[in-house]
PDB file of N, CA and C in Angstrom:
ATOM      1  N   MET E  16     -29.801   7.171  13.279  1.00  0.00           N
ATOM      2  CA  MET E  16     -29.481   7.094  14.695  1.00  0.00           C
ATOM      3  C   MET E  16     -30.426   6.116  15.401  1.00  0.00           C
ATOM      4  N   LYS E  17     -31.714   6.189  15.063  1.00  0.00           N
ATOM      5  CA  LYS E  17     -32.678   5.306  15.705  1.00  0.00           C
ATOM      6  C   LYS E  17     -32.407   3.843  15.359  1.00  0.00           C
ATOM      7  N   LYS E  18     -32.029   3.581  14.107  1.00  0.00           N
ATOM      8  CA  LYS E  18     -31.777   2.204  13.693  1.00  0.00           C
ATOM      9  C   LYS E  18     -30.591   1.622  14.453  1.00  0.00           C
ATOM     10  N   LEU E  19     -29.536   2.386  14.602  1.00  0.00           N
ATOM     11  CA  LEU E  19     -28.369   1.943  15.363  1.00  0.00           C
ATOM     12  C   LEU E  19     -28.748   1.710  16.829  1.00  0.00           C
ATOM     13  N   PHE E  20     -29.606   2.549  17.357  1.00  0.00           N
ATOM     14  CA  PHE E  20     -30.085   2.422  18.728  1.00  0.00           C
ATOM     15  C   PHE E  20     -30.806   1.083  18.925  1.00  0.00           C
ATOM     16  N   TYR E  21     -31.703   0.745  18.014  1.00  0.00           N
ATOM     17  CA  TYR E  21     -32.454  -0.503  18.126  1.00  0.00           C
ATOM     18  C   TYR E  21     -31.570  -1.728  17.903  1.00  0.00           C
ATOM     19  N   VAL E  22     -30.659  -1.649  16.952  1.00  0.00           N
ATOM     20  CA  VAL E  22     -29.770  -2.781  16.676  1.00  0.00           C
ATOM     21  C   VAL E  22     -28.839  -3.032  17.863  1.00  0.00           C
ATOM     22  N   THR E  23     -28.311  -1.977  18.458  1.00  0.00           N
ATOM     23  CA  THR E  23     -27.439  -2.122  19.623  1.00  0.00           C
ATOM     24  C   THR E  23     -28.192  -2.744  20.794  1.00  0.00           C
ATOM     25  N   GLY E  24     -29.402  -2.299  21.028  1.00  0.00           N
ATOM     26  CA  GLY E  24     -30.216  -2.863  22.098  1.00  0.00           C
ATOM     27  C   GLY E  24     -30.535  -4.322  21.861  1.00  0.00           C
ATOM     28  N   PHE E  25     -30.873  -4.654  20.614  1.00  0.00           N
ATOM     29  CA  PHE E  25     -31.175  -6.045  20.291  1.00  0.00           C
ATOM     30  C   PHE E  25     -29.970  -6.941  20.540  1.00  0.00           C
ATOM     31  N   PHE E  26     -28.797  -6.548  20.048  1.00  0.00           N
ATOM     32  CA  PHE E  26     -27.609  -7.382  20.220  1.00  0.00           C
ATOM     33  C   PHE E  26     -27.201  -7.486  21.686  1.00  0.00           C
ATOM     34  N   ALA E  27     -27.355  -6.403  22.439  1.00  0.00           N
ATOM     35  CA  ALA E  27     -26.999  -6.456  23.859  1.00  0.00           C
ATOM     36  C   ALA E  27     -27.886  -7.446  24.595  1.00  0.00           C
ATOM     37  N   PHE E  28     -29.180  -7.346  24.396  1.00  0.00           N
ATOM     38  CA  PHE E  28     -30.090  -8.247  25.102  1.00  0.00           C
ATOM     39  C   PHE E  28     -30.009  -9.670  24.564  1.00  0.00           C
ATOM     40  N   PHE E  29     -29.700  -9.821  23.278  1.00  0.00           N
ATOM     41  CA  PHE E  29     -29.505 -11.156  22.718  1.00  0.00           C
ATOM     42  C   PHE E  29     -28.288 -11.827  23.343  1.00  0.00           C
ATOM     43  N   LEU E  30     -27.187 -11.091  23.465  1.00  0.00           N
ATOM     44  CA  LEU E  30     -25.982 -11.663  24.063  1.00  0.00           C
ATOM     45  C   LEU E  30     -26.200 -12.012  25.529  1.00  0.00           C
ATOM     46  N   ILE E  31     -26.897 -11.174  26.244  1.00  0.00           N
ATOM     47  CA  ILE E  31     -27.166 -11.462  27.653  1.00  0.00           C
ATOM     48  C   ILE E  31     -28.054 -12.694  27.790  1.00  0.00           C
ATOM     49  N   GLY E  32     -29.117 -12.749  27.014  1.00  0.00           N
ATOM     50  CA  GLY E  32     -30.005 -13.903  27.074  1.00  0.00           C
ATOM     51  C   GLY E  32     -29.324 -15.186  26.645  1.00  0.00           C
ATOM     52  N   ASN E  33     -28.543 -15.106  25.590  1.00  0.00           N
ATOM     53  CA  ASN E  33     -27.807 -16.267  25.113  1.00  0.00           C
ATOM     54  C   ASN E  33     -26.749 -16.691  26.133  1.00  0.00           C
ATOM     55  N   GLY E  34     -26.096 -15.729  26.759  1.00  0.00           N
ATOM     56  CA  GLY E  34     -25.102 -16.046  27.782  1.00  0.00           C
ATOM     57  C   GLY E  34     -25.719 -16.722  28.986  1.00  0.00           C
ATOM     58  N   ILE E  35     -26.921 -16.291  29.369  1.00  0.00           N
ATOM     59  CA  ILE E  35     -27.623 -16.942  30.485  1.00  0.00           C
ATOM     60  C   ILE E  35     -27.970 -18.381  30.118  1.00  0.00           C
ATOM     61  N   LEU E  36     -28.459 -18.569  28.901  1.00  0.00           N
ATOM     62  CA  LEU E  36     -28.776 -19.936  28.449  1.00  0.00           C
ATOM     63  C   LEU E  36     -27.522 -20.804  28.455  1.00  0.00           C
ATOM     64  N   PHE E  37     -26.412 -20.271  27.954  1.00  0.00           N
ATOM     65  CA  PHE E  37     -25.170 -21.036  27.932  1.00  0.00           C
ATOM     66  C   PHE E  37     -24.694 -21.347  29.355  1.00  0.00           C
ATOM     67  N   LYS E  38     -24.884 -20.415  30.298  1.00  0.00           N
ATOM     68  CA  LYS E  38     -24.493 -20.659  31.683  1.00  0.00           C
ATOM     69  C   LYS E  38     -25.323 -21.782  32.287  1.00  0.00           C
ATOM     70  N   ILE E  39     -26.622 -21.760  32.022  1.00  0.00           N
ATOM     71  CA  ILE E  39     -27.492 -22.799  32.571  1.00  0.00           C
ATOM     72  C   ILE E  39     -27.113 -24.163  32.021  1.00  0.00           C
ATOM     73  N   MET E  40     -26.793 -24.218  30.721  1.00  0.00           N
ATOM     74  CA  MET E  40     -26.467 -25.492  30.088  1.00  0.00           C
ATOM     75  C   MET E  40     -24.992 -25.883  30.272  1.00  0.00           C
ATOM     76  N   HIS E  41     -24.190 -25.029  30.909  1.00  0.00           N
ATOM     77  CA  HIS E  41     -22.764 -25.261  31.150  1.00  0.00           C
ATOM     78  C   HIS E  41     -21.980 -25.438  29.847  1.00  0.00           C
ATOM     79  N   TRP E  42     -22.335 -24.645  28.859  1.00  0.00           N
ATOM     80  CA  TRP E  42     -21.625 -24.664  27.585  1.00  0.00           C
ATOM     81  C   TRP E  42     -20.505 -23.634  27.616  1.00  0.00           C
ATOM     82  N   PRO E  43     -19.456 -23.828  26.787  1.00  0.00           N
ATOM     83  CA  PRO E  43     -18.345 -22.878  26.782  1.00  0.00           C
ATOM     84  C   PRO E  43     -18.754 -21.522  26.206  1.00  0.00           C
ATOM     85  N   SER E  44     -18.000 -20.519  26.507  1.00  0.00           N
ATOM     86  CA  SER E  44     -18.130 -19.120  26.061  1.00  0.00           C
ATOM     87  C   SER E  44     -19.310 -18.391  26.681  1.00  0.00           C
ATOM     88  N   ALA E  45     -19.887 -18.927  27.755  1.00  0.00           N
ATOM     89  CA  ALA E  45     -21.013 -18.263  28.405  1.00  0.00           C
ATOM     90  C   ALA E  45     -20.570 -16.953  29.066  1.00  0.00           C
ATOM     91  N   SER E  46     -19.448 -16.981  29.751  1.00  0.00           N
ATOM     92  CA  SER E  46     -18.972 -15.789  30.450  1.00  0.00           C
ATOM     93  C   SER E  46     -18.610 -14.680  29.465  1.00  0.00           C
ATOM     94  N   ILE E  47     -18.035 -15.055  28.343  1.00  0.00           N
ATOM     95  CA  ILE E  47     -17.665 -14.065  27.330  1.00  0.00           C
ATOM     96  C   ILE E  47     -18.911 -13.382  26.780  1.00  0.00           C
ATOM     97  N   GLN E  48     -19.937 -14.180  26.502  1.00  0.00           N
ATOM     98  CA  GLN E  48     -21.174 -13.609  25.963  1.00  0.00           C
ATOM     99  C   GLN E  48     -21.841 -12.690  26.979  1.00  0.00           C
ATOM    100  N   LEU E  49     -21.867 -13.094  28.235  1.00  0.00           N
ATOM    101  CA  LEU E  49     -22.461 -12.251  29.267  1.00  0.00           C
ATOM    102  C   LEU E  49     -21.690 -10.944  29.422  1.00  0.00           C
ATOM    103  N   CYS E  50     -20.394 -11.026  29.452  1.00  0.00           N
ATOM    104  CA  CYS E  50     -19.573  -9.813  29.600  1.00  0.00           C
ATOM    105  C   CYS E  50     -19.738  -8.889  28.403  1.00  0.00           C
ATOM    106  N   MET E  51     -19.733  -9.441  27.209  1.00  0.00           N
ATOM    107  CA  MET E  51     -19.894  -8.607  26.012  1.00  0.00           C
ATOM    108  C   MET E  51     -21.290  -7.977  25.966  1.00  0.00           C
ATOM    109  N   GLY E  52     -22.295  -8.724  26.373  1.00  0.00           N
ATOM    110  CA  GLY E  52     -23.647  -8.190  26.404  1.00  0.00           C
ATOM    111  C   GLY E  52     -23.803  -7.060  27.404  1.00  0.00           C
ATOM    112  N   VAL E  53     -23.247  -7.237  28.587  1.00  0.00           N
ATOM    113  CA  VAL E  53     -23.335  -6.188  29.608  1.00  0.00           C
ATOM    114  C   VAL E  53     -22.530  -4.959  29.194  1.00  0.00           C
ATOM    115  N   LEU E  54     -21.366  -5.169  28.607  1.00  0.00           N
ATOM    116  CA  LEU E  54     -20.571  -4.033  28.130  1.00  0.00           C
ATOM    117  C   LEU E  54     -21.294  -3.278  27.022  1.00  0.00           C
ATOM    118  N   LEU E  55     -21.861  -3.995  26.089  1.00  0.00           N
ATOM    119  CA  LEU E  55     -22.602  -3.359  25.002  1.00  0.00           C
ATOM    120  C   LEU E  55     -23.817  -2.614  25.535  1.00  0.00           C
ATOM    121  N   LEU E  56     -24.468  -3.174  26.524  1.00  0.00           N
ATOM    122  CA  LEU E  56     -25.616  -2.518  27.128  1.00  0.00           C
ATOM    123  C   LEU E  56     -25.202  -1.233  27.829  1.00  0.00           C
ATOM    124  N   ASN E  57     -24.131  -1.306  28.627  1.00  0.00           N
ATOM    125  CA  ASN E  57     -23.714  -0.153  29.427  1.00  0.00           C
ATOM    126  C   ASN E  57     -22.991   0.917  28.630  1.00  0.00           C
ATOM    127  N   LEU E  58     -22.257   0.521  27.601  1.00  0.00           N
ATOM    128  CA  LEU E  58     -21.474   1.509  26.849  1.00  0.00           C
ATOM    129  C   LEU E  58     -22.102   1.909  25.524  1.00  0.00           C
ATOM    130  N   GLY E  59     -23.104   1.163  25.067  1.00  0.00           N
ATOM    131  CA  GLY E  59     -23.722   1.473  23.780  1.00  0.00           C
ATOM    132  C   GLY E  59     -25.174   1.858  23.881  1.00  0.00           C
ATOM    133  N   TYR E  60     -25.972   0.979  24.477  1.00  0.00           N
ATOM    134  CA  TYR E  60     -27.417   1.174  24.477  1.00  0.00           C
ATOM    135  C   TYR E  60     -27.862   2.238  25.478  1.00  0.00           C
ATOM    136  N   LEU E  61     -27.426   2.137  26.729  1.00  0.00           N
ATOM    137  CA  LEU E  61     -27.894   3.066  27.751  1.00  0.00           C
ATOM    138  C   LEU E  61     -27.508   4.520  27.484  1.00  0.00           C
ATOM    139  N   PRO E  62     -26.275   4.825  27.058  1.00  0.00           N
ATOM    140  CA  PRO E  62     -25.988   6.229  26.736  1.00  0.00           C
ATOM    141  C   PRO E  62     -26.859   6.757  25.586  1.00  0.00           C
ATOM    142  N   ALA E  63     -27.093   5.930  24.578  1.00  0.00           N
ATOM    143  CA  ALA E  63     -27.946   6.349  23.461  1.00  0.00           C
ATOM    144  C   ALA E  63     -29.383   6.533  23.926  1.00  0.00           C
ATOM    145  N   TYR E  64     -29.846   5.669  24.816  1.00  0.00           N
ATOM    146  CA  TYR E  64     -31.207   5.775  25.342  1.00  0.00           C
ATOM    147  C   TYR E  64     -31.384   7.084  26.108  1.00  0.00           C
ATOM    148  N   PHE E  65     -30.454   7.378  27.012  1.00  0.00           N
ATOM    149  CA  PHE E  65     -30.578   8.600  27.804  1.00  0.00           C
ATOM    150  C   PHE E  65     -30.365   9.849  26.948  1.00  0.00           C
ATOM    151  N   TYR E  66     -29.537   9.768  25.921  1.00  0.00           N
ATOM    152  CA  TYR E  66     -29.370  10.888  25.003  1.00  0.00           C
ATOM    153  C   TYR E  66     -30.664  11.162  24.239  1.00  0.00           C
ATOM    154  N   ASN E  67     -31.327  10.108  23.780  1.00  0.00           N
ATOM    155  CA  ASN E  67     -32.600  10.283  23.085  1.00  0.00           C
ATOM    156  C   ASN E  67     -33.663  10.869  24.002  1.00  0.00           C
ATOM    157  N   LYS E  68     -33.681  10.420  25.261  1.00  0.00           N
ATOM    158  CA  LYS E  68     -34.636  10.976  26.236  1.00  0.00           C
ATOM    159  C   LYS E  68     -34.336  12.452  26.506  1.00  0.00           C
ATOM    160  N   TYR E  69     -33.053  12.804  26.584  1.00  0.00           N
ATOM    161  CA  TYR E  69     -32.671  14.188  26.814  1.00  0.00           C
ATOM    162  C   TYR E  69     -33.068  15.066  25.641  1.00  0.00           C
ATOM    163  N   LYS E  70     -32.843  14.570  24.414  1.00  0.00           N
ATOM    164  CA  LYS E  70     -33.200  15.338  23.213  1.00  0.00           C
ATOM    165  C   LYS E  70     -34.716  15.511  23.110  1.00  0.00           C
ATOM    166  N   ALA E  71     -35.475  14.522  23.523  1.00  0.00           N
ATOM    167  CA  ALA E  71     -36.941  14.590  23.437  1.00  0.00           C
ATOM    168  C   ALA E  71     -37.502  15.625  24.409  1.00  0.00           C
ATOM    169  N   ASN E  72     -36.863  15.773  25.573  1.00  0.00           N
ATOM    170  CA  ASN E  72     -37.345  16.718  26.586  1.00  0.00           C
ATOM    171  C   ASN E  72     -36.830  18.131  26.366  1.00  0.00           C
ATOM    172  N   ALA E  73     -35.752  18.272  25.630  1.00  0.00           N
ATOM    173  CA  ALA E  73     -35.146  19.606  25.443  1.00  0.00           C
ATOM    174  C   ALA E  73     -35.790  20.371  24.309  1.00  0.00           C
TER     175      ALA E  73
END
């Protein structure tokens, strides 16, 4: 579970950072990368993060 948590976080932040770089350089597929990164962050990483925090406190 922890490994999937770290891999999801890495890919989400990688896509967001790469999408920002592509936006600055005006390269194609920047919007797709940003959207996929934000979706992965909101639907994959953050729920797992808060679940781990909840399990640690319970």
